[in-house]
């Protein structure tokens, strides 16, 4: 009897039921959770602090991983050219990369959903303006949009401030590159919801349009938005890594994942393979696991894909 009740409960909660029946979703969720927890707990889990110059020595530079000849047990994944522990650099790098990605996604979500709600609710000229801006931006790759915004920010801001606010410039550039998907999805969903009886009743009752959009419409369109947030989170991580790899993101003394890969490229042909491949494989694992979660959420909210 208890087993039957548990099975019926899982079936009623369709998302949990589908999750427990999907090995891919379980593996990707565990992988994502481990990486995120490792990034959050980096100050306690990392053997050393890669930001602290006193915590590493040039004498320990270019040591291989512990399982190779010449490796040391205290440096499980080896060291880079500066003597920094690669495991510590990756944990702190993931912490910085995820922070930028989450902040950028929050900015893109607020901007895109807000613009989409207003465009879908009011329509008319405002809708036309928002959609034309979105169409123009969709014609450009996200990386080019991020490069353009980063270049404009560097040209307008004083040089002495650029290093201090580089993280915020990255957040702005990535966020403005990814808001379009939120806007288009929120607009299309708002068009559908606005014509339903519960919204028309709220309008007749004289409720404020802002209250209708936030209280009545927004909770009913969150499903597709959650899918976009998950998928675009992986895009935000890749954008940050790409910008840092190109040398216009974070500086070399800030070990984000993209910066670590850029440093490792200098040793690609010299035999110190771990300096490049360890952060690269870590980034691939992070992006794939987040994308797999996005695919699972898409199946949950769109039964036609099952």
PDB file of C-alpha atoms in Angstrom:
ATOM      1  CA  UNK A   1       0.000   0.000   0.000  1.00  0.00           C
ATOM      2  CA  UNK A   2       2.801   2.389   0.908  1.00  0.00           C
ATOM      3  CA  UNK A   3       4.600   1.659  -2.381  1.00  0.00           C
ATOM      4  CA  UNK A   4       1.397   2.405  -4.301  1.00  0.00           C
ATOM      5  CA  UNK A   5       0.943   5.725  -2.509  1.00  0.00           C
ATOM      6  CA  UNK A   6       4.541   6.720  -3.190  1.00  0.00           C
ATOM      7  CA  UNK A   7       4.170   5.834  -6.867  1.00  0.00           C
ATOM      8  CA  UNK A   8       0.952   7.850  -7.161  1.00  0.00           C
ATOM      9  CA  UNK A   9       2.606  10.803  -5.445  1.00  0.00           C
ATOM     10  CA  UNK A  10       5.472  10.732  -7.937  1.00  0.00           C
ATOM     11  CA  UNK A  11       3.069  10.553 -10.833  1.00  0.00           C
ATOM     12  CA  UNK A  12       1.141  13.539  -9.508  1.00  0.00           C
ATOM     13  CA  UNK A  13       4.369  15.504  -9.297  1.00  0.00           C
ATOM     14  CA  UNK A  14       5.264  14.948 -12.922  1.00  0.00           C
ATOM     15  CA  UNK A  15       8.556  16.808 -12.810  1.00  0.00           C
ATOM     16  CA  UNK A  16       9.947  14.679  -9.970  1.00  0.00           C
ATOM     17  CA  UNK A  17       8.613  11.514 -11.588  1.00  0.00           C
ATOM     18  CA  UNK A  18      10.293  12.272 -14.916  1.00  0.00           C
ATOM     19  CA  UNK A  19      13.502  13.309 -13.174  1.00  0.00           C
ATOM     20  CA  UNK A  20      13.798  10.046 -11.258  1.00  0.00           C
ATOM     21  CA  UNK A  21      13.204   8.099 -14.476  1.00  0.00           C
ATOM     22  CA  UNK A  22      15.903   9.969 -16.410  1.00  0.00           C
ATOM     23  CA  UNK A  23      19.490   8.849 -15.689  1.00  0.00           C
ATOM     24  CA  UNK A  24      20.774  11.698 -17.874  1.00  0.00           C
ATOM     25  CA  UNK A  25      18.952  14.289 -15.778  1.00  0.00           C
ATOM     26  CA  UNK A  26      20.169  12.743 -12.514  1.00  0.00           C
ATOM     27  CA  UNK A  27      23.804  12.619 -13.648  1.00  0.00           C
ATOM     28  CA  UNK A  28      23.720  16.177 -15.002  1.00  0.00           C
ATOM     29  CA  UNK A  29      22.054  17.477 -11.832  1.00  0.00           C
ATOM     30  CA  UNK A  30      24.646  15.778  -9.616  1.00  0.00           C
ATOM     31  CA  UNK A  31      27.487  17.071 -11.782  1.00  0.00           C
ATOM     32  CA  UNK A  32      26.127  20.614 -11.780  1.00  0.00           C
ATOM     33  CA  UNK A  33      25.513  20.535  -8.034  1.00  0.00           C
ATOM     34  CA  UNK A  34      29.026  19.279  -7.297  1.00  0.00           C
ATOM     35  CA  UNK A  35      30.600  21.988  -9.464  1.00  0.00           C
ATOM     36  CA  UNK A  36      28.446  24.751  -7.997  1.00  0.00           C
ATOM     37  CA  UNK A  37      29.090  23.586  -4.435  1.00  0.00           C
ATOM     38  CA  UNK A  38      32.810  23.316  -5.162  1.00  0.00           C
ATOM     39  CA  UNK A  39      32.791  26.887  -6.470  1.00  0.00           C
ATOM     40  CA  UNK A  40      30.829  28.212  -3.498  1.00  0.00           C
ATOM     41  CA  UNK A  41      33.031  26.393  -0.980  1.00  0.00           C
ATOM     42  CA  UNK A  42      36.289  27.159  -2.812  1.00  0.00           C
ATOM     43  CA  UNK A  43      37.822  29.123   0.113  1.00  0.00           C
ATOM     44  CA  UNK A  44      37.413  26.030   2.313  1.00  0.00           C
ATOM     45  CA  UNK A  45      37.975  23.231  -0.223  1.00  0.00           C
ATOM     46  CA  UNK A  46      40.900  24.642  -2.204  1.00  0.00           C
ATOM     47  CA  UNK A  47      44.339  23.648  -0.874  1.00  0.00           C
ATOM     48  CA  UNK A  48      45.697  27.174  -1.531  1.00  0.00           C
ATOM     49  CA  UNK A  49      44.414  30.605  -2.456  1.00  0.00           C
ATOM     50  CA  UNK A  50      45.537  31.455  -6.024  1.00  0.00           C
ATOM     51  CA  UNK A  51      44.906  35.152  -5.336  1.00  0.00           C
ATOM     52  CA  UNK A  52      47.423  35.161  -2.465  1.00  0.00           C
ATOM     53  CA  UNK A  53      50.965  35.557  -3.801  1.00  0.00           C
ATOM     54  CA  UNK A  54      52.392  34.166  -0.571  1.00  0.00           C
ATOM     55  CA  UNK A  55      50.525  30.857  -1.004  1.00  0.00           C
ATOM     56  CA  UNK A  56      52.536  29.597  -3.990  1.00  0.00           C
ATOM     57  CA  UNK A  57      56.138  29.571  -5.161  1.00  0.00           C
ATOM     58  CA  UNK A  58      57.817  29.733  -8.547  1.00  0.00           C
ATOM     59  CA  UNK A  59      59.930  26.779  -7.443  1.00  0.00           C
ATOM     60  CA  UNK A  60      56.787  24.620  -7.665  1.00  0.00           C
ATOM     61  CA  UNK A  61      55.997  25.724 -11.216  1.00  0.00           C
ATOM     62  CA  UNK A  62      55.023  23.265 -13.971  1.00  0.00           C
ATOM     63  CA  UNK A  63      54.710  20.247 -11.683  1.00  0.00           C
ATOM     64  CA  UNK A  64      52.677  17.430 -13.323  1.00  0.00           C
ATOM     65  CA  UNK A  65      49.588  15.855 -11.686  1.00  0.00           C
ATOM     66  CA  UNK A  66      50.180  13.666  -8.674  1.00  0.00           C
ATOM     67  CA  UNK A  67      49.743  10.400 -10.621  1.00  0.00           C
ATOM     68  CA  UNK A  68      52.536  11.214 -13.094  1.00  0.00           C
ATOM     69  CA  UNK A  69      56.274  10.905 -12.561  1.00  0.00           C
ATOM     70  CA  UNK A  70      57.582  14.020 -10.830  1.00  0.00           C
ATOM     71  CA  UNK A  71      54.192  14.944  -9.379  1.00  0.00           C
ATOM     72  CA  UNK A  72      53.576  15.708  -5.725  1.00  0.00           C
ATOM     73  CA  UNK A  73      50.633  14.569  -3.618  1.00  0.00           C
ATOM     74  CA  UNK A  74      49.927  18.108  -2.413  1.00  0.00           C
ATOM     75  CA  UNK A  75      49.295  19.200  -6.012  1.00  0.00           C
ATOM     76  CA  UNK A  76      46.686  16.704  -7.167  1.00  0.00           C
ATOM     77  CA  UNK A  77      46.200  18.250 -10.626  1.00  0.00           C
ATOM     78  CA  UNK A  78      49.668  19.758 -10.928  1.00  0.00           C
ATOM     79  CA  UNK A  79      50.703  23.408 -11.000  1.00  0.00           C
ATOM     80  CA  UNK A  80      50.875  26.146 -13.611  1.00  0.00           C
ATOM     81  CA  UNK A  81      53.874  28.218 -14.656  1.00  0.00           C
ATOM     82  CA  UNK A  82      53.568  30.430 -11.567  1.00  0.00           C
ATOM     83  CA  UNK A  83      53.446  27.509  -9.150  1.00  0.00           C
ATOM     84  CA  UNK A  84      49.729  27.867  -8.451  1.00  0.00           C
ATOM     85  CA  UNK A  85      47.867  24.682  -7.589  1.00  0.00           C
ATOM     86  CA  UNK A  86      45.639  23.828 -10.574  1.00  0.00           C
ATOM     87  CA  UNK A  87      42.851  22.393  -8.416  1.00  0.00           C
ATOM     88  CA  UNK A  88      42.688  25.603  -6.383  1.00  0.00           C
ATOM     89  CA  UNK A  89      42.786  27.749  -9.513  1.00  0.00           C
ATOM     90  CA  UNK A  90      39.926  25.761 -11.074  1.00  0.00           C
ATOM     91  CA  UNK A  91      37.732  25.987  -7.966  1.00  0.00           C
ATOM     92  CA  UNK A  92      38.299  29.728  -7.666  1.00  0.00           C
ATOM     93  CA  UNK A  93      37.986  30.110 -11.431  1.00  0.00           C
ATOM     94  CA  UNK A  94      34.636  28.310 -11.444  1.00  0.00           C
ATOM     95  CA  UNK A  95      33.537  30.533  -8.552  1.00  0.00           C
ATOM     96  CA  UNK A  96      34.327  33.681 -10.539  1.00  0.00           C
ATOM     97  CA  UNK A  97      32.926  32.390 -13.832  1.00  0.00           C
ATOM     98  CA  UNK A  98      29.675  31.213 -12.251  1.00  0.00           C
ATOM     99  CA  UNK A  99      29.278  34.483 -10.362  1.00  0.00           C
ATOM    100  CA  UNK A 100      29.563  36.460 -13.590  1.00  0.00           C
ATOM    101  CA  UNK A 101      27.240  34.045 -15.422  1.00  0.00           C
ATOM    102  CA  UNK A 102      24.537  34.152 -12.726  1.00  0.00           C
ATOM    103  CA  UNK A 103      24.667  37.950 -12.464  1.00  0.00           C
ATOM    104  CA  UNK A 104      24.488  38.257 -16.248  1.00  0.00           C
ATOM    105  CA  UNK A 105      21.536  35.860 -16.383  1.00  0.00           C
ATOM    106  CA  UNK A 106      19.729  37.800 -13.655  1.00  0.00           C
ATOM    107  CA  UNK A 107      20.238  41.029 -15.595  1.00  0.00           C
ATOM    108  CA  UNK A 108      19.165  39.443 -18.903  1.00  0.00           C
ATOM    109  CA  UNK A 109      16.103  37.874 -17.266  1.00  0.00           C
ATOM    110  CA  UNK A 110      14.902  41.105 -15.675  1.00  0.00           C
ATOM    111  CA  UNK A 111      15.490  43.127 -18.836  1.00  0.00           C
ATOM    112  CA  UNK A 112      14.109  40.558 -21.276  1.00  0.00           C
ATOM    113  CA  UNK A 113      11.087  39.446 -19.261  1.00  0.00           C
ATOM    114  CA  UNK A 114      10.202  43.039 -18.410  1.00  0.00           C
ATOM    115  CA  UNK A 115      10.405  44.131 -22.045  1.00  0.00           C
ATOM    116  CA  UNK A 116       8.511  41.027 -23.206  1.00  0.00           C
ATOM    117  CA  UNK A 117       5.699  41.500 -20.677  1.00  0.00           C
ATOM    118  CA  UNK A 118       5.234  45.149 -21.634  1.00  0.00           C
ATOM    119  CA  UNK A 119       5.390  44.394 -25.371  1.00  0.00           C
ATOM    120  CA  UNK A 120       2.951  41.506 -25.126  1.00  0.00           C
ATOM    121  CA  UNK A 121       0.511  43.329 -22.856  1.00  0.00           C
ATOM    122  CA  UNK A 122       0.382  46.717 -24.560  1.00  0.00           C
ATOM    123  CA  UNK A 123       1.364  45.777 -28.127  1.00  0.00           C
ATOM    124  CA  UNK A 124       1.331  48.626 -30.629  1.00  0.00           C
ATOM    125  CA  UNK A 125       4.319  50.871 -31.163  1.00  0.00           C
ATOM    126  CA  UNK A 126       6.233  49.750 -28.077  1.00  0.00           C
ATOM    127  CA  UNK A 127       5.937  46.130 -29.178  1.00  0.00           C
ATOM    128  CA  UNK A 128       7.180  47.023 -32.665  1.00  0.00           C
ATOM    129  CA  UNK A 129      10.197  48.897 -31.286  1.00  0.00           C
ATOM    130  CA  UNK A 130      11.197  46.084 -28.902  1.00  0.00           C
ATOM    131  CA  UNK A 131      10.857  43.427 -31.580  1.00  0.00           C
ATOM    132  CA  UNK A 132      12.844  45.408 -34.157  1.00  0.00           C
ATOM    133  CA  UNK A 133      15.667  45.831 -31.644  1.00  0.00           C
ATOM    134  CA  UNK A 134      15.500  42.103 -30.927  1.00  0.00           C
ATOM    135  CA  UNK A 135      15.567  41.259 -34.642  1.00  0.00           C
ATOM    136  CA  UNK A 136      18.632  43.413 -35.196  1.00  0.00           C
ATOM    137  CA  UNK A 137      20.447  41.821 -32.267  1.00  0.00           C
ATOM    138  CA  UNK A 138      19.519  38.306 -33.380  1.00  0.00           C
ATOM    139  CA  UNK A 139      21.263  39.022 -36.677  1.00  0.00           C
ATOM    140  CA  UNK A 140      24.549  39.287 -34.752  1.00  0.00           C
ATOM    141  CA  UNK A 141      26.235  36.424 -32.869  1.00  0.00           C
ATOM    142  CA  UNK A 142      26.155  36.852 -29.102  1.00  0.00           C
ATOM    143  CA  UNK A 143      29.955  37.036 -28.926  1.00  0.00           C
ATOM    144  CA  UNK A 144      30.016  39.986 -31.361  1.00  0.00           C
ATOM    145  CA  UNK A 145      27.384  41.802 -29.307  1.00  0.00           C
ATOM    146  CA  UNK A 146      29.406  41.200 -26.146  1.00  0.00           C
ATOM    147  CA  UNK A 147      32.591  42.395 -27.866  1.00  0.00           C
ATOM    148  CA  UNK A 148      30.820  45.545 -29.076  1.00  0.00           C
ATOM    149  CA  UNK A 149      29.430  46.406 -25.656  1.00  0.00           C
ATOM    150  CA  UNK A 150      32.757  45.687 -23.975  1.00  0.00           C
ATOM    151  CA  UNK A 151      34.558  47.906 -26.491  1.00  0.00           C
ATOM    152  CA  UNK A 152      32.092  50.761 -25.976  1.00  0.00           C
ATOM    153  CA  UNK A 153      32.469  50.495 -22.202  1.00  0.00           C
ATOM    154  CA  UNK A 154      36.255  50.575 -22.488  1.00  0.00           C
ATOM    155  CA  UNK A 155      36.069  53.641 -24.714  1.00  0.00           C
ATOM    156  CA  UNK A 156      33.729  55.573 -22.432  1.00  0.00           C
ATOM    157  CA  UNK A 157      35.153  54.673 -19.021  1.00  0.00           C
ATOM    158  CA  UNK A 158      38.372  56.202 -17.640  1.00  0.00           C
ATOM    159  CA  UNK A 159      41.332  53.850 -17.876  1.00  0.00           C
ATOM    160  CA  UNK A 160      41.964  53.922 -14.117  1.00  0.00           C
ATOM    161  CA  UNK A 161      38.452  52.556 -13.495  1.00  0.00           C
ATOM    162  CA  UNK A 162      38.461  49.819 -16.106  1.00  0.00           C
ATOM    163  CA  UNK A 163      40.312  47.249 -13.984  1.00  0.00           C
ATOM    164  CA  UNK A 164      38.099  47.860 -10.930  1.00  0.00           C
ATOM    165  CA  UNK A 165      34.788  47.454 -12.748  1.00  0.00           C
ATOM    166  CA  UNK A 166      35.805  44.846 -15.328  1.00  0.00           C
ATOM    167  CA  UNK A 167      33.528  42.235 -13.750  1.00  0.00           C
ATOM    168  CA  UNK A 168      30.530  44.578 -14.015  1.00  0.00           C
ATOM    169  CA  UNK A 169      31.364  45.365 -17.629  1.00  0.00           C
ATOM    170  CA  UNK A 170      31.417  41.634 -18.369  1.00  0.00           C
ATOM    171  CA  UNK A 171      28.065  41.178 -16.642  1.00  0.00           C
ATOM    172  CA  UNK A 172      26.582  44.035 -18.668  1.00  0.00           C
ATOM    173  CA  UNK A 173      28.029  42.771 -21.957  1.00  0.00           C
ATOM    174  CA  UNK A 174      26.876  39.186 -21.457  1.00  0.00           C
ATOM    175  CA  UNK A 175      23.474  40.202 -20.113  1.00  0.00           C
ATOM    176  CA  UNK A 176      22.763  42.496 -23.057  1.00  0.00           C
ATOM    177  CA  UNK A 177      23.769  39.661 -25.388  1.00  0.00           C
ATOM    178  CA  UNK A 178      21.219  37.209 -23.978  1.00  0.00           C
ATOM    179  CA  UNK A 179      18.078  39.212 -23.145  1.00  0.00           C
ATOM    180  CA  UNK A 180      16.432  38.684 -26.556  1.00  0.00           C
ATOM    181  CA  UNK A 181      15.312  35.084 -25.975  1.00  0.00           C
ATOM    182  CA  UNK A 182      13.610  36.080 -22.727  1.00  0.00           C
ATOM    183  CA  UNK A 183      11.875  39.023 -24.393  1.00  0.00           C
ATOM    184  CA  UNK A 184      10.551  37.033 -27.337  1.00  0.00           C
ATOM    185  CA  UNK A 185       9.330  34.150 -25.187  1.00  0.00           C
ATOM    186  CA  UNK A 186       7.709  36.418 -22.588  1.00  0.00           C
ATOM    187  CA  UNK A 187       6.030  38.481 -25.332  1.00  0.00           C
ATOM    188  CA  UNK A 188       4.586  35.444 -27.126  1.00  0.00           C
ATOM    189  CA  UNK A 189       3.342  33.891 -23.882  1.00  0.00           C
ATOM    190  CA  UNK A 190       1.865  37.188 -22.690  1.00  0.00           C
ATOM    191  CA  UNK A 191      -0.074  37.541 -25.959  1.00  0.00           C
ATOM    192  CA  UNK A 192      -1.682  34.154 -25.249  1.00  0.00           C
ATOM    193  CA  UNK A 193      -2.388  34.768 -21.573  1.00  0.00           C
ATOM    194  CA  UNK A 194      -3.767  38.285 -22.092  1.00  0.00           C
ATOM    195  CA  UNK A 195      -6.768  36.940 -23.997  1.00  0.00           C
ATOM    196  CA  UNK A 196      -7.723  34.423 -21.326  1.00  0.00           C
ATOM    197  CA  UNK A 197     -10.677  34.950 -19.027  1.00  0.00           C
ATOM    198  CA  UNK A 198      -8.758  35.426 -15.779  1.00  0.00           C
ATOM    199  CA  UNK A 199      -6.749  38.318 -17.250  1.00  0.00           C
ATOM    200  CA  UNK A 200      -9.831  39.894 -18.852  1.00  0.00           C
ATOM    201  CA  UNK A 201     -11.616  39.645 -15.497  1.00  0.00           C
ATOM    202  CA  UNK A 202      -8.722  41.394 -13.765  1.00  0.00           C
ATOM    203  CA  UNK A 203      -8.824  44.161 -16.382  1.00  0.00           C
ATOM    204  CA  UNK A 204     -12.586  44.625 -15.931  1.00  0.00           C
ATOM    205  CA  UNK A 205     -12.121  44.777 -12.151  1.00  0.00           C
ATOM    206  CA  UNK A 206      -9.790  47.732 -12.691  1.00  0.00           C
ATOM    207  CA  UNK A 207      -6.549  46.182 -11.462  1.00  0.00           C
ATOM    208  CA  UNK A 208      -3.387  48.069 -12.328  1.00  0.00           C
ATOM    209  CA  UNK A 209      -1.653  46.725 -15.479  1.00  0.00           C
ATOM    210  CA  UNK A 210       1.611  46.237 -13.565  1.00  0.00           C
ATOM    211  CA  UNK A 211      -0.192  44.103 -10.999  1.00  0.00           C
ATOM    212  CA  UNK A 212      -1.854  42.074 -13.740  1.00  0.00           C
ATOM    213  CA  UNK A 213       1.471  41.428 -15.461  1.00  0.00           C
ATOM    214  CA  UNK A 214       3.365  40.486 -12.288  1.00  0.00           C
ATOM    215  CA  UNK A 215       0.648  38.669 -10.316  1.00  0.00           C
ATOM    216  CA  UNK A 216      -1.604  37.201 -12.985  1.00  0.00           C
ATOM    217  CA  UNK A 217       0.491  36.628 -16.116  1.00  0.00           C
ATOM    218  CA  UNK A 218       4.101  36.127 -14.981  1.00  0.00           C
ATOM    219  CA  UNK A 219       3.506  33.034 -12.781  1.00  0.00           C
ATOM    220  CA  UNK A 220       1.816  31.311 -15.731  1.00  0.00           C
ATOM    221  CA  UNK A 221       4.698  31.836 -18.175  1.00  0.00           C
ATOM    222  CA  UNK A 222       7.593  30.847 -15.913  1.00  0.00           C
ATOM    223  CA  UNK A 223       7.936  27.338 -17.397  1.00  0.00           C
ATOM    224  CA  UNK A 224       9.439  28.347 -20.758  1.00  0.00           C
ATOM    225  CA  UNK A 225      11.474  31.065 -19.038  1.00  0.00           C
ATOM    226  CA  UNK A 226      13.087  28.512 -16.700  1.00  0.00           C
ATOM    227  CA  UNK A 227      14.176  26.476 -19.707  1.00  0.00           C
ATOM    228  CA  UNK A 228      15.744  29.548 -21.321  1.00  0.00           C
ATOM    229  CA  UNK A 229      17.484  30.476 -18.078  1.00  0.00           C
ATOM    230  CA  UNK A 230      19.090  27.047 -17.829  1.00  0.00           C
ATOM    231  CA  UNK A 231      20.183  26.876 -21.467  1.00  0.00           C
ATOM    232  CA  UNK A 232      21.415  30.472 -21.576  1.00  0.00           C
ATOM    233  CA  UNK A 233      23.344  29.965 -18.336  1.00  0.00           C
ATOM    234  CA  UNK A 234      25.626  27.645 -20.276  1.00  0.00           C
ATOM    235  CA  UNK A 235      25.868  30.299 -23.002  1.00  0.00           C
ATOM    236  CA  UNK A 236      26.789  32.914 -20.405  1.00  0.00           C
ATOM    237  CA  UNK A 237      29.547  30.684 -19.013  1.00  0.00           C
ATOM    238  CA  UNK A 238      30.925  30.133 -22.519  1.00  0.00           C
ATOM    239  CA  UNK A 239      30.741  33.849 -23.334  1.00  0.00           C
ATOM    240  CA  UNK A 240      32.712  34.737 -20.226  1.00  0.00           C
ATOM    241  CA  UNK A 241      35.288  32.058 -20.996  1.00  0.00           C
ATOM    242  CA  UNK A 242      35.558  33.226 -24.614  1.00  0.00           C
ATOM    243  CA  UNK A 243      36.013  36.881 -23.675  1.00  0.00           C
ATOM    244  CA  UNK A 244      38.641  36.015 -21.059  1.00  0.00           C
ATOM    245  CA  UNK A 245      40.345  33.658 -23.507  1.00  0.00           C
ATOM    246  CA  UNK A 246      40.561  36.490 -26.055  1.00  0.00           C
ATOM    247  CA  UNK A 247      42.199  38.679 -23.419  1.00  0.00           C
ATOM    248  CA  UNK A 248      39.403  41.246 -23.146  1.00  0.00           C
ATOM    249  CA  UNK A 249      37.625  39.697 -20.189  1.00  0.00           C
ATOM    250  CA  UNK A 250      39.291  39.177 -16.842  1.00  0.00           C
ATOM    251  CA  UNK A 251      43.047  39.718 -16.375  1.00  0.00           C
ATOM    252  CA  UNK A 252      45.550  36.903 -15.941  1.00  0.00           C
ATOM    253  CA  UNK A 253      45.733  37.446 -12.180  1.00  0.00           C
ATOM    254  CA  UNK A 254      42.012  36.609 -11.905  1.00  0.00           C
ATOM    255  CA  UNK A 255      41.859  32.870 -12.607  1.00  0.00           C
ATOM    256  CA  UNK A 256      38.500  32.465 -14.326  1.00  0.00           C
ATOM    257  CA  UNK A 257      38.098  29.361 -16.461  1.00  0.00           C
ATOM    258  CA  UNK A 258      38.667  31.309 -19.679  1.00  0.00           C
ATOM    259  CA  UNK A 259      41.814  32.918 -18.300  1.00  0.00           C
ATOM    260  CA  UNK A 260      43.191  29.533 -17.227  1.00  0.00           C
ATOM    261  CA  UNK A 261      42.598  28.117 -20.704  1.00  0.00           C
ATOM    262  CA  UNK A 262      44.303  31.130 -22.299  1.00  0.00           C
ATOM    263  CA  UNK A 263      47.349  30.604 -20.080  1.00  0.00           C
ATOM    264  CA  UNK A 264      47.354  26.874 -20.841  1.00  0.00           C
ATOM    265  CA  UNK A 265      47.402  27.504 -24.610  1.00  0.00           C
ATOM    266  CA  UNK A 266      50.957  28.797 -24.239  1.00  0.00           C
ATOM    267  CA  UNK A 267      52.052  25.325 -23.092  1.00  0.00           C
ATOM    268  CA  UNK A 268      50.054  23.260 -25.579  1.00  0.00           C
ATOM    269  CA  UNK A 269      53.132  21.995 -27.448  1.00  0.00           C
ATOM    270  CA  UNK A 270      55.612  22.007 -24.577  1.00  0.00           C
ATOM    271  CA  UNK A 271      54.458  18.838 -22.800  1.00  0.00           C
ATOM    272  CA  UNK A 272      52.690  20.480 -19.834  1.00  0.00           C
ATOM    273  CA  UNK A 273      49.312  19.248 -21.072  1.00  0.00           C
ATOM    274  CA  UNK A 274      47.524  19.583 -17.705  1.00  0.00           C
ATOM    275  CA  UNK A 275      47.734  23.391 -17.723  1.00  0.00           C
ATOM    276  CA  UNK A 276      45.407  23.482 -20.736  1.00  0.00           C
ATOM    277  CA  UNK A 277      43.392  20.292 -20.583  1.00  0.00           C
ATOM    278  CA  UNK A 278      42.389  20.295 -16.915  1.00  0.00           C
ATOM    279  CA  UNK A 279      40.473  23.627 -17.019  1.00  0.00           C
ATOM    280  CA  UNK A 280      39.215  22.837 -20.544  1.00  0.00           C
ATOM    281  CA  UNK A 281      37.706  19.512 -19.501  1.00  0.00           C
ATOM    282  CA  UNK A 282      36.252  21.128 -16.395  1.00  0.00           C
ATOM    283  CA  UNK A 283      34.574  23.814 -18.513  1.00  0.00           C
ATOM    284  CA  UNK A 284      33.236  21.190 -20.947  1.00  0.00           C
ATOM    285  CA  UNK A 285      31.791  19.141 -18.085  1.00  0.00           C
ATOM    286  CA  UNK A 286      30.113  22.217 -16.602  1.00  0.00           C
ATOM    287  CA  UNK A 287      28.569  23.381 -19.880  1.00  0.00           C
ATOM    288  CA  UNK A 288      27.386  19.904 -20.908  1.00  0.00           C
ATOM    289  CA  UNK A 289      25.782  19.222 -17.529  1.00  0.00           C
ATOM    290  CA  UNK A 290      23.925  22.563 -17.557  1.00  0.00           C
ATOM    291  CA  UNK A 291      22.778  21.980 -21.147  1.00  0.00           C
ATOM    292  CA  UNK A 292      21.525  18.508 -20.261  1.00  0.00           C
ATOM    293  CA  UNK A 293      19.490  20.002 -17.426  1.00  0.00           C
ATOM    294  CA  UNK A 294      18.045  22.498 -19.886  1.00  0.00           C
ATOM    295  CA  UNK A 295      17.057  19.684 -22.245  1.00  0.00           C
ATOM    296  CA  UNK A 296      15.345  17.869 -19.391  1.00  0.00           C
ATOM    297  CA  UNK A 297      13.396  20.985 -18.376  1.00  0.00           C
ATOM    298  CA  UNK A 298      12.353  21.462 -22.004  1.00  0.00           C
ATOM    299  CA  UNK A 299      10.904  17.944 -22.006  1.00  0.00           C
ATOM    300  CA  UNK A 300       9.085  18.580 -18.721  1.00  0.00           C
ATOM    301  CA  UNK A 301       7.398  21.767 -19.915  1.00  0.00           C
ATOM    302  CA  UNK A 302       6.802  20.554 -23.481  1.00  0.00           C
ATOM    303  CA  UNK A 303       5.141  17.096 -23.462  1.00  0.00           C
ATOM    304  CA  UNK A 304       5.455  16.849 -27.259  1.00  0.00           C
ATOM    305  CA  UNK A 305       9.206  16.316 -26.897  1.00  0.00           C
ATOM    306  CA  UNK A 306       8.880  13.211 -24.703  1.00  0.00           C
TER     307      UNK A 306
END
